Coordinates of C-alpha atoms in Angstrom, one line a residue:
Chain A
M1 CA 9.2 45.5 26.9
E2 CA 13.2 45.1 26.2
K3 CA 13.9 46.9 29.4
K4 CA 11.4 44.4 31.3
N5 CA 13.1 41.6 29.7
K6 CA 16.8 42.6 30.5
I7 CA 15.7 43.0 34.2
F8 CA 13.9 39.8 34.5
S9 CA 16.7 37.9 32.6
G10 CA 19.3 40.0 34.4
G11 CA 17.6 38.8 37.4
G12 CA 19.6 35.3 37.2
T13 CA 17.8 33.3 34.2
S14 CA 20.0 30.7 33.6
V15 CA 20.4 28.8 30.2
L16 CA 22.7 25.7 29.6
I17 CA 23.6 25.2 26.3
V18 CA 24.4 21.8 24.9
E19 CA 26.1 22.0 21.5
D20 CA 28.9 19.9 20.2
D21 CA 30.1 22.6 17.8
E22 CA 32.5 24.7 19.8
F23 CA 32.1 27.8 17.4
L24 CA 28.2 27.5 17.3
R25 CA 28.2 27.2 21.1
K26 CA 30.5 30.2 21.6
V27 CA 28.4 32.6 19.5
I28 CA 25.3 31.8 21.0
S29 CA 26.5 31.6 24.4
H30 CA 28.2 35.1 23.8
K31 CA 24.8 36.2 22.7
L32 CA 22.9 35.2 25.5
A33 CA 25.2 36.6 27.7
S34 CA 25.2 39.8 26.1
E35 CA 21.3 39.7 26.6
G36 CA 22.0 39.3 30.5
F37 CA 21.5 35.6 30.6
K38 CA 23.8 33.2 33.1
V39 CA 25.2 31.2 30.7
F40 CA 26.5 27.2 31.1
E41 CA 27.8 25.0 28.2
A42 CA 28.4 21.5 27.8
I43 CA 29.6 19.6 24.7
D44 CA 28.1 16.3 25.4
A45 CA 25.2 15.0 27.5
Q46 CA 27.3 13.6 30.3
I47 CA 28.5 17.1 31.1
A48 CA 25.0 18.6 30.7
L49 CA 23.7 16.2 33.3
Q50 CA 26.3 17.0 35.7
L51 CA 25.7 20.6 35.2
I52 CA 21.9 20.5 35.5
K53 CA 22.1 18.7 38.5
K54 CA 24.9 21.5 40.2
E55 CA 23.4 24.4 38.4
R56 CA 19.5 23.9 37.8
P57 CA 19.3 26.0 34.7
H58 CA 15.9 27.6 34.1
L59 CA 16.2 26.2 30.4
I60 CA 18.3 24.1 28.3
L61 CA 19.2 24.9 24.5
L62 CA 19.6 21.4 23.3
D63 CA 21.4 19.9 20.0
L64 CA 20.3 16.6 18.8
I65 CA 23.4 15.5 17.1
L66 CA 25.7 14.8 19.9
P67 CA 28.9 12.9 20.6
G68 CA 28.1 9.7 23.2
I69 CA 24.0 10.0 24.2
D70 CA 22.4 12.2 21.4
G71 CA 19.7 14.9 21.9
F72 CA 16.8 12.5 21.8
G73 CA 18.3 10.1 24.5
F74 CA 18.9 12.8 26.8
L75 CA 15.7 14.7 26.3
E76 CA 13.9 11.3 27.2
M77 CA 16.4 11.0 30.5
I78 CA 15.7 14.3 31.9
K79 CA 12.1 14.3 31.4
K80 CA 11.9 10.9 32.9
D81 CA 13.9 12.4 36.1
P82 CA 11.2 14.0 38.6
N83 CA 13.5 16.4 39.5
L84 CA 14.7 17.5 36.2
G85 CA 11.4 17.1 34.1
D86 CA 10.2 20.2 34.5
I87 CA 13.1 21.8 32.9
P88 CA 12.0 23.5 29.6
V89 CA 14.1 22.3 26.8
I90 CA 14.3 24.0 23.4
V91 CA 15.9 21.9 20.4
L92 CA 18.4 23.7 18.7
S93 CA 19.4 21.4 15.9
N94 CA 20.2 21.3 12.0
L95 CA 18.1 18.2 12.0
G96 CA 14.7 19.3 10.4
Q97 CA 12.8 16.2 9.3
K98 CA 9.3 16.3 10.4
E99 CA 10.0 12.7 12.3
D100 CA 12.9 14.4 14.3
Q101 CA 10.6 17.5 15.2
D102 CA 7.5 15.0 15.9
R103 CA 10.0 12.8 18.3
A104 CA 11.4 15.8 20.2
M105 CA 8.2 17.5 20.9
A106 CA 6.7 14.1 21.8
A107 CA 9.7 13.6 24.1
G108 CA 8.6 16.8 25.8
A109 CA 10.7 19.8 24.2
V110 CA 9.1 22.9 24.6
D111 CA 10.1 24.3 20.8
Y112 CA 12.2 23.2 17.9
L113 CA 14.3 25.4 16.2
I114 CA 16.1 24.7 13.0
K115 CA 19.7 26.6 13.3
A116 CA 20.0 27.7 9.8
N117 CA 16.5 29.2 10.0
F118 CA 17.0 31.5 12.8
T119 CA 19.3 34.3 14.0
P120 CA 20.8 34.8 17.1
A121 CA 18.2 37.5 18.1
E122 CA 15.3 35.1 17.2
I123 CA 16.9 32.6 19.5
V124 CA 17.1 35.1 22.2
Q125 CA 13.4 36.1 21.8
K126 CA 12.1 32.4 21.9
V127 CA 14.0 31.5 25.1
R128 CA 12.2 34.4 26.7
D129 CA 9.0 33.5 25.6
A130 CA 9.6 29.8 26.9
V131 CA 11.0 31.0 30.4
R132 CA 8.1 33.3 30.7
K133 CA 5.7 30.8 29.8
N134 CA 7.1 28.4 32.2
Y135 CA 8.1 30.8 35.2
L136 CA 5.7 33.8 34.9
Chain B
M1 CA -55.3 -88.7 -92.7
E2 CA -51.4 -89.5 -92.0
R3 CA -50.3 -86.2 -93.3
S4 CA -52.4 -84.7 -90.9
E5 CA -51.0 -86.9 -88.2
I6 CA -47.6 -86.2 -89.0
S7 CA -48.3 -82.6 -88.9
Q8 CA -49.9 -82.6 -85.5
K9 CA -47.4 -84.6 -84.0
R10 CA -44.7 -82.1 -85.7
E11 CA -46.9 -79.2 -84.3
K12 CA -46.8 -80.8 -80.8
E13 CA -42.9 -81.3 -81.1
L14 CA -42.8 -77.8 -82.0
Q15 CA -45.2 -76.7 -79.0
E16 CA -42.8 -78.7 -76.7
M17 CA -39.8 -76.8 -78.3
D18 CA -41.3 -73.5 -77.9
R19 CA -42.0 -74.3 -74.1
V20 CA -38.5 -75.5 -73.6
A21 CA -37.0 -72.6 -75.4
K22 CA -39.4 -70.2 -73.2
M23 CA -38.2 -71.8 -70.0
L24 CA -34.6 -71.8 -71.1
I25 CA -34.9 -68.0 -71.9
R26 CA -36.8 -67.6 -68.3
R27 CA -34.1 -69.5 -66.5
D28 CA -31.5 -67.2 -68.3
F29 CA -32.9 -64.3 -67.3
V30 CA -33.3 -64.9 -63.3
L31 CA -29.8 -66.4 -63.5
N32 CA -29.0 -63.1 -65.1
E33 CA -31.0 -61.0 -62.5
T34 CA -29.5 -62.9 -59.5
R35 CA -26.0 -62.4 -60.8
E36 CA -26.5 -58.9 -61.4
K37 CA -28.0 -58.6 -57.9
R38 CA -25.0 -60.4 -56.5
E39 CA -22.5 -58.3 -58.4
K40 CA -24.2 -55.0 -57.2
E41 CA -24.1 -56.4 -53.4
L42 CA -20.9 -57.0 -53.8
E43 CA -19.8 -53.5 -55.1
V44 CA -21.7 -52.2 -51.9
L45 CA -19.6 -54.3 -49.8
Q46 CA -16.3 -53.6 -51.2
K47 CA -17.5 -49.8 -50.8
R48 CA -18.2 -50.3 -47.1
T49 CA -15.1 -52.2 -46.8
K50 CA -13.0 -49.2 -48.4
E51 CA -15.0 -46.9 -46.1
L52 CA -14.3 -48.8 -43.0
E53 CA -10.5 -48.7 -43.9
E54 CA -10.6 -45.1 -44.4
L55 CA -12.3 -44.7 -41.3
R56 CA -9.5 -47.0 -39.4
E57 CA -7.0 -44.6 -40.8
A58 CA -8.3 -41.5 -39.9
L59 CA -8.8 -43.0 -36.2
T60 CA -5.2 -44.1 -36.2
N61 CA -4.3 -40.8 -37.2
M62 CA -6.2 -39.2 -34.5
L63 CA -4.8 -41.5 -31.9
E64 CA -1.4 -40.3 -33.3
D65 CA -2.5 -36.5 -33.1
V66 CA -3.8 -37.1 -29.5
E67 CA -0.2 -38.8 -28.6
E68 CA 1.3 -35.8 -30.1
A69 CA -0.4 -33.3 -28.0
R70 CA 0.2 -35.2 -24.8
R71 CA 3.6 -35.2 -25.5
K72 CA 3.5 -31.4 -26.4
I73 CA 1.9 -30.8 -23.2
A74 CA 4.4 -32.8 -21.0
A75 CA 7.0 -31.0 -22.6
E76 CA 5.3 -27.5 -22.0
E77 CA 4.8 -28.6 -18.3
N78 CA 8.3 -29.1 -17.9
K79 CA 9.3 -26.0 -19.6
T80 CA 6.6 -24.0 -17.3
R81 CA 8.3 -25.9 -14.2
A82 CA 11.9 -25.5 -15.8
V83 CA 10.7 -21.5 -16.1
F84 CA 9.4 -21.5 -12.1
I85 CA 12.6 -23.5 -11.3
S86 CA 15.0 -21.0 -12.8
L87 CA 13.1 -17.8 -11.5
T88 CA 15.5 -15.6 -9.5
D89 CA 12.6 -14.6 -7.5
G90 CA 11.4 -17.2 -4.9
L91 CA 7.9 -18.7 -5.8
I92 CA 5.6 -20.8 -4.0
V93 CA 2.4 -21.9 -5.6
F94 CA -0.8 -23.0 -3.3
D95 CA -4.0 -24.5 -4.5
E96 CA -7.6 -23.3 -3.6
D97 CA -7.2 -25.1 -0.4
K98 CA -3.9 -23.0 0.2
K99 CA -2.0 -26.3 0.3
V100 CA 1.4 -25.9 -1.3
T101 CA 1.8 -27.4 -4.5
L102 CA 5.3 -26.0 -5.7
V103 CA 8.3 -24.4 -4.1
N104 CA 11.0 -23.3 -6.3
P105 CA 14.5 -23.7 -5.5
R106 CA 15.0 -19.7 -4.9
A107 CA 12.0 -20.0 -2.2
E108 CA 13.6 -23.2 -0.8
E109 CA 16.7 -21.0 -0.3
I110 CA 15.2 -18.1 1.1
L111 CA 12.9 -20.3 3.5
G112 CA 15.6 -22.8 4.3
L113 CA 13.7 -25.7 3.4
K114 CA 12.7 -28.0 0.8
E115 CA 9.9 -28.6 -1.5
R116 CA 8.8 -31.8 -0.4
Q117 CA 8.7 -30.7 3.2
L118 CA 5.8 -28.6 2.3
Q119 CA 4.1 -30.2 -0.9
G120 CA 0.3 -30.8 -0.4
R121 CA 0.3 -29.2 3.3
K122 CA -0.9 -25.9 4.7
I123 CA 1.8 -23.6 5.6
K124 CA 0.4 -23.3 9.0
E125 CA 1.1 -27.3 9.9
N126 CA 4.6 -26.6 9.6
P127 CA 5.7 -25.6 13.1
Q128 CA 8.9 -26.8 12.7
F129 CA 9.8 -23.6 10.5
P130 CA 9.1 -20.8 12.4
V131 CA 10.6 -18.7 9.5
L132 CA 7.2 -19.5 8.2
S133 CA 5.0 -18.2 10.7
K134 CA 5.4 -14.7 9.7
F135 CA 4.4 -16.0 5.9
S136 CA 1.8 -17.6 7.4
Q137 CA 0.1 -14.8 9.2
L138 CA 0.1 -13.1 5.8
I139 CA -0.8 -15.7 3.5
D140 CA -4.0 -16.9 5.7
R141 CA -5.6 -14.1 5.7
P142 CA -9.2 -14.2 4.2
A143 CA -8.5 -11.6 1.2
K144 CA -9.0 -11.4 -2.4
W145 CA -5.7 -11.4 -3.8
T146 CA -4.6 -9.3 -6.9
G147 CA -1.0 -8.7 -6.6
Q148 CA -0.9 -7.4 -3.1
K149 CA 2.2 -6.5 -2.1
Y150 CA 4.0 -6.7 1.5
D151 CA 7.4 -6.1 3.2
L152 CA 8.7 -9.2 4.7
N153 CA 11.5 -9.3 6.9
L154 CA 12.3 -12.9 7.1
K155 CA 16.0 -13.1 8.5
E156 CA 15.9 -10.2 10.9
P157 CA 19.5 -10.6 11.9
T158 CA 21.0 -10.4 8.6
G159 CA 18.6 -7.5 7.5
Q160 CA 17.2 -9.2 4.5
F161 CA 14.1 -7.6 3.0
F162 CA 11.4 -9.3 0.7
E163 CA 8.8 -7.6 -1.2
V164 CA 5.8 -10.5 -1.4
T165 CA 3.4 -10.4 -4.0
V166 CA 0.2 -12.4 -3.3
T167 CA -1.9 -13.1 -6.4
S168 CA -4.5 -15.6 -7.4
V169 CA -4.0 -18.0 -9.9
I170 CA -7.0 -17.9 -12.5
Q171 CA -7.8 -20.2 -15.1
G172 CA -10.6 -19.1 -17.0
K173 CA -12.9 -17.3 -14.5
E174 CA -12.0 -19.5 -12.0
I175 CA -9.8 -19.1 -9.3
I176 CA -7.6 -22.2 -8.8
G177 CA -4.9 -21.3 -6.4
L178 CA -2.7 -18.6 -5.1
M179 CA 0.8 -17.9 -5.8
A180 CA 3.5 -15.7 -3.9
I181 CA 6.4 -14.1 -5.2
L182 CA 9.3 -13.4 -2.9
H183 CA 11.5 -10.5 -4.2
D184 CA 14.7 -9.7 -2.7
V185 CA 14.8 -6.0 -2.0
S186 CA 17.4 -5.9 0.4
R187 CA 19.5 -3.7 -2.0
E188 CA 16.5 -1.0 -2.1
K189 CA 16.4 -0.8 1.3
Q190 CA 20.3 -0.4 1.8
I191 CA 19.9 2.4 -0.8
A192 CA 16.8 3.9 1.1
R193 CA 18.7 3.6 4.2
T194 CA 21.9 5.5 2.6
K195 CA 20.0 8.0 1.1
T196 CA 18.2 8.9 4.6
E197 CA 21.5 9.2 5.9
F198 CA 22.9 11.4 3.2
I199 CA 19.7 13.6 3.8
S200 CA 20.9 13.7 7.5
I201 CA 24.3 14.5 6.5
A202 CA 23.8 17.3 4.2
A203 CA 21.3 18.7 6.8
H204 CA 23.8 18.8 9.6
Q205 CA 27.1 19.3 7.6
L206 CA 25.8 21.9 5.6
R207 CA 23.5 23.7 7.7
T208 CA 26.0 23.8 10.5
P209 CA 28.7 26.1 8.7
L210 CA 25.9 28.2 6.9
S211 CA 24.5 28.3 10.6
A212 CA 27.7 29.5 12.0
T213 CA 28.1 32.2 9.0
K214 CA 24.4 33.5 9.4
W215 CA 24.7 34.0 13.2
I216 CA 28.1 35.6 13.2
L217 CA 27.2 38.2 10.2
K218 CA 23.5 38.8 11.7
M219 CA 25.3 39.5 15.2
L220 CA 27.7 41.8 13.2
L221 CA 25.0 43.7 11.7
D222 CA 23.1 43.9 14.6
G223 CA 26.1 45.6 16.3
D224 CA 26.5 43.1 18.7
F225 CA 30.4 43.5 18.1
G226 CA 30.2 47.5 17.9
P227 CA 28.9 49.9 15.3
L228 CA 29.9 49.2 11.7
T229 CA 30.7 51.5 8.8
S230 CA 28.3 52.0 6.2
K231 CA 30.7 50.2 4.0
Q232 CA 31.0 47.3 6.3
S233 CA 27.3 47.4 6.9
E234 CA 26.9 47.2 3.1
F235 CA 29.3 44.1 2.2
A236 CA 28.2 42.2 5.6
T237 CA 24.8 42.3 4.5
K238 CA 25.5 41.2 0.8
G239 CA 27.2 38.3 2.7
Y240 CA 24.4 37.5 4.7
E241 CA 22.1 37.3 1.7
I242 CA 24.2 35.0 0.0
N243 CA 24.5 32.9 3.0
E244 CA 20.3 32.9 3.3
R245 CA 20.5 31.5 -0.4
M246 CA 22.6 28.7 0.4
I247 CA 20.4 28.0 3.3
D248 CA 17.1 28.0 1.1
L249 CA 18.9 25.8 -1.3
V250 CA 19.7 23.0 1.3
N251 CA 15.8 23.3 2.4
D252 CA 15.0 23.0 -1.3
L253 CA 16.7 20.1 -1.4
L254 CA 15.9 18.4 1.7
D255 CA 12.2 19.1 0.5
V256 CA 13.2 17.4 -2.8
A257 CA 14.9 14.6 -1.5
R258 CA 11.7 14.0 1.0
I259 CA 9.5 14.4 -2.0
E260 CA 11.4 11.5 -3.5
E261 CA 11.3 9.2 -0.7
G262 CA 7.2 9.9 -0.8
K263 CA 7.6 11.5 2.8
F264 CA 6.6 14.8 1.9
G265 CA 3.4 14.7 3.8
I266 CA 0.6 17.1 2.9
E267 CA -1.1 18.0 6.0
F268 CA -4.7 19.2 5.7
T269 CA -6.4 21.8 7.7
Q270 CA -9.5 23.6 6.8
Q271 CA -8.8 27.5 6.3
N272 CA -10.0 30.2 4.5
F273 CA -8.0 30.0 1.2
N274 CA -8.6 33.7 -0.1
E275 CA -7.2 35.4 3.2
F276 CA -4.4 33.0 3.0
L277 CA -3.7 33.7 -0.7
R278 CA -3.7 37.6 0.4
E279 CA -1.4 37.3 3.0
T280 CA 1.0 35.5 1.0
V281 CA 0.6 37.9 -1.7
D282 CA 1.0 41.0 0.4
S283 CA 4.3 39.3 2.0
F284 CA 6.0 40.1 -1.5
Q285 CA 5.0 43.9 -1.4
Q286 CA 8.3 45.0 -0.4
Q287 CA 10.0 43.2 -3.0
A288 CA 7.6 44.3 -5.9
D289 CA 8.2 47.7 -4.5
M290 CA 12.1 47.5 -4.8
K291 CA 11.7 46.7 -8.3
K292 CA 8.9 49.4 -8.8
I293 CA 6.7 46.3 -10.1
E294 CA 2.8 47.0 -9.7
L295 CA 2.1 43.9 -7.8
K296 CA -2.0 43.5 -8.2
C297 CA -4.3 41.3 -6.6
N298 CA -7.6 40.4 -7.8
I299 CA -9.1 38.5 -5.0
P300 CA -12.7 38.1 -4.0
D301 CA -13.2 39.5 -0.6
V302 CA -15.6 36.4 0.7
P303 CA -14.3 33.6 2.5
L304 CA -13.5 30.8 0.4
I305 CA -13.2 27.7 3.1
A306 CA -11.0 25.0 1.7
Q307 CA -8.7 22.0 2.9
F308 CA -5.1 22.6 2.5
D309 CA -1.8 22.4 3.8
S310 CA -0.4 26.3 4.5
L311 CA 2.7 25.8 5.2
K312 CA 3.5 23.7 1.8
L313 CA 1.2 25.5 -0.4
Q314 CA 2.6 28.9 0.6
M315 CA 6.2 27.6 -0.5
A316 CA 4.2 26.6 -3.6
I317 CA 2.6 30.1 -4.4
A318 CA 5.7 32.2 -3.0
N319 CA 7.9 30.2 -5.5
L320 CA 5.5 31.3 -8.3
I321 CA 5.1 35.0 -7.2
K322 CA 8.9 35.3 -6.5
N323 CA 9.8 33.9 -10.1
A324 CA 6.9 36.5 -11.5
I325 CA 8.8 39.6 -9.5
D326 CA 12.5 38.1 -10.3
Y327 CA 11.9 37.7 -14.0
T328 CA 9.8 41.0 -14.8
P329 CA 12.0 44.0 -15.9
V330 CA 11.6 47.0 -13.6
R331 CA 8.2 48.9 -13.7
G332 CA 6.5 45.6 -15.0
R333 CA 3.1 44.2 -13.7
V334 CA 2.4 41.0 -11.5
R335 CA -1.1 40.2 -11.3
I336 CA -2.6 37.6 -9.0
T337 CA -6.1 36.5 -9.5
S338 CA -8.3 33.7 -7.8
S339 CA -11.4 32.3 -9.1
I340 CA -13.7 29.6 -8.6
E341 CA -14.0 26.7 -11.5
G342 CA -16.1 23.9 -10.8
N343 CA -15.0 21.9 -7.7
A344 CA -11.9 24.0 -7.3
V345 CA -10.3 27.2 -6.8
K346 CA -8.2 28.6 -9.7
V347 CA -5.3 31.1 -9.1
A348 CA -3.4 32.8 -11.8
I349 CA 0.0 34.4 -11.6
K350 CA 0.6 36.6 -14.6
D351 CA 3.6 38.9 -15.5
T352 CA 5.1 41.0 -18.2
G353 CA 8.3 39.5 -17.8
V354 CA 11.0 37.7 -19.8
G355 CA 9.0 34.5 -20.6
I356 CA 10.0 31.1 -21.3
P357 CA 12.0 30.2 -24.4
Q358 CA 9.5 28.3 -26.5
Q359 CA 12.0 25.1 -27.2
Q360 CA 12.6 25.0 -23.2
Q361 CA 8.9 24.9 -22.2
K362 CA 8.8 21.3 -21.8
R363 CA 11.7 21.2 -19.0
I364 CA 10.2 24.0 -17.0
F365 CA 8.8 21.7 -14.3
S366 CA 12.0 19.2 -14.2
K367 CA 14.7 19.4 -11.3
F368 CA 17.4 22.0 -11.7
F369 CA 16.3 23.4 -14.8
R370 CA 16.4 27.0 -15.5
G371 CA 15.6 28.8 -18.6
D372 CA 18.3 30.5 -20.4
N373 CA 16.9 34.0 -20.5
A374 CA 16.4 33.5 -16.4
I375 CA 19.8 32.7 -16.0
R376 CA 21.2 35.8 -17.8
M377 CA 18.8 37.7 -15.8
Q378 CA 19.5 36.5 -12.0
T379 CA 22.6 34.2 -11.5
E380 CA 20.9 32.8 -8.3
G381 CA 18.4 30.4 -8.3
T382 CA 18.1 26.7 -7.6
G383 CA 16.1 25.6 -10.3
L384 CA 13.7 23.7 -7.5
G385 CA 11.0 26.2 -7.3
L386 CA 8.8 24.8 -9.9
Y387 CA 9.5 21.4 -9.0
L388 CA 8.4 21.8 -5.6
A389 CA 5.7 24.0 -6.7
R390 CA 4.1 21.2 -9.1
N391 CA 4.7 18.6 -6.3
I392 CA 2.7 20.4 -3.8
V393 CA -0.2 21.5 -6.2
E394 CA -0.5 18.0 -7.4
S395 CA -0.4 16.3 -3.9
H396 CA -3.5 18.4 -3.1
G397 CA -5.0 17.0 -6.1
G398 CA -4.6 20.1 -8.0
K399 CA -3.2 21.0 -11.8
I400 CA -0.4 23.6 -12.8
W401 CA 0.3 24.9 -15.9
F402 CA 1.4 27.7 -17.8
E403 CA 1.2 29.8 -20.7
S404 CA 4.3 32.0 -21.8
K405 CA 5.5 33.8 -24.7
E406 CA 9.2 35.1 -24.7
G407 CA 9.4 38.9 -24.1
E408 CA 6.0 39.0 -23.2
G409 CA 5.2 37.6 -20.0
T410 CA 4.2 34.4 -18.1
A411 CA 0.7 33.2 -16.7
F412 CA 0.9 30.6 -14.3
Y413 CA -2.2 28.6 -13.4
F414 CA -3.0 26.2 -10.5
T415 CA -6.1 24.9 -9.1
I416 CA -6.9 23.2 -5.7
P417 CA -9.9 21.2 -5.1
I418 CA -12.3 22.5 -2.8
K419 CA -12.2 20.0 -0.2
K420 CA -15.0 20.3 2.7
L421 CA -14.6 18.3 6.2

């Protein structure tokens, strides 16, 4: 199972992390890379948009509180775009109120993870689950 | 002959005298009678006069009383009006046709108009005051007004919020009108906003460093940065556990804030309660084993379909079981039973633990409270577990209580009404 996932992700599964906290971004990026994912990093929505258009990642890990356009705005923006709307988005935020979760899921997120409640290994597993569900 | 003549004459004279005397006596008698009658009549007349005089006096007094009462009422009316005028809340009074009869100065200020512009007219007849249109929609509804409250944001750009209370004006048993009280709640709204902002800050600012610590310690422990020695692993594990408790505390604080905001929504779904309870208890087996505590379950092996929020109720039950295990010495017993009681399921969590000191039992459900002996036994603990448990049980319509004796043990009980779809 683990081997199969590695082959699958090593086959070029790419993840874009949109996260303004540098340390968190580096940690999760390191974990994903060590699990065989190709990782792109963006510190805000603007950079994220450029990267999406250029690299077309398989999945986006999205923080909600961001400088400039926030995660909700970014999510709504790409879900409205017919070329980008089908990229699965997992929200990874420390906002966790029901309204936030409902709003993100309504805007088209496939999962909602509160950072403090998940370990990097669990986050990677959620990413794998979402990729598998969306592409296989 | 002569003598007899004289005697006869005398006799006649005497007779005449007698007749006259009698007549005089009779006249005197009649006169007397008449006089007496007159006197009596006079007396009656005087009495009547006196009575009439008394009556007149009484009437005058009465008139004075009425006048006094009228003056008092007028003064009272002025006082009532003075009260209305001095009210720091806006007040609008309507008659039974919903025509305005009074607008106090505070209401004038809030609505930006004058009483005389509205008096005697219906609110919707004043299209020149757009500020009234919302108010009009509110008040023109055909409802039985018994003090219902509404939020009204009258001045959108300035963000002034009012709580409007509409109630009938009742005299005796008759509804004679309506009154609306406009209470400024802008400050409360501001505080609520600040609180929500604080929650968001607490969530983000506290959880972010906690997440970083969690992630990095977990990756160290998982060997992501190479193998650890047993000593390194032991300390990193301890650090990880402490960090997890901080995360739990933040989560609990957020839940408490939600409860206080009235936003701790319960989402009922229909489920098998007994199965849910058994699963919740089972998740504590490992923790009990570590302290060699006998965790016994006495839950009937029959489905018990009830409506509840499993996520929240799980949190409440977990808090109770965790307490039972934490505050029971090694090799003790924790027993969980469920039974049906009337229209509810009753759950008991009994332990052979340290118990709750008698003098602290009253405070056990209050926020941040921890028993003295509990603190001595286990330094960590937020003091929020039972507060949350009580709120969760009560928002399911249930009750929670306990029996405890220091040094012998504690039994917590709660009920959840069985609601069927």
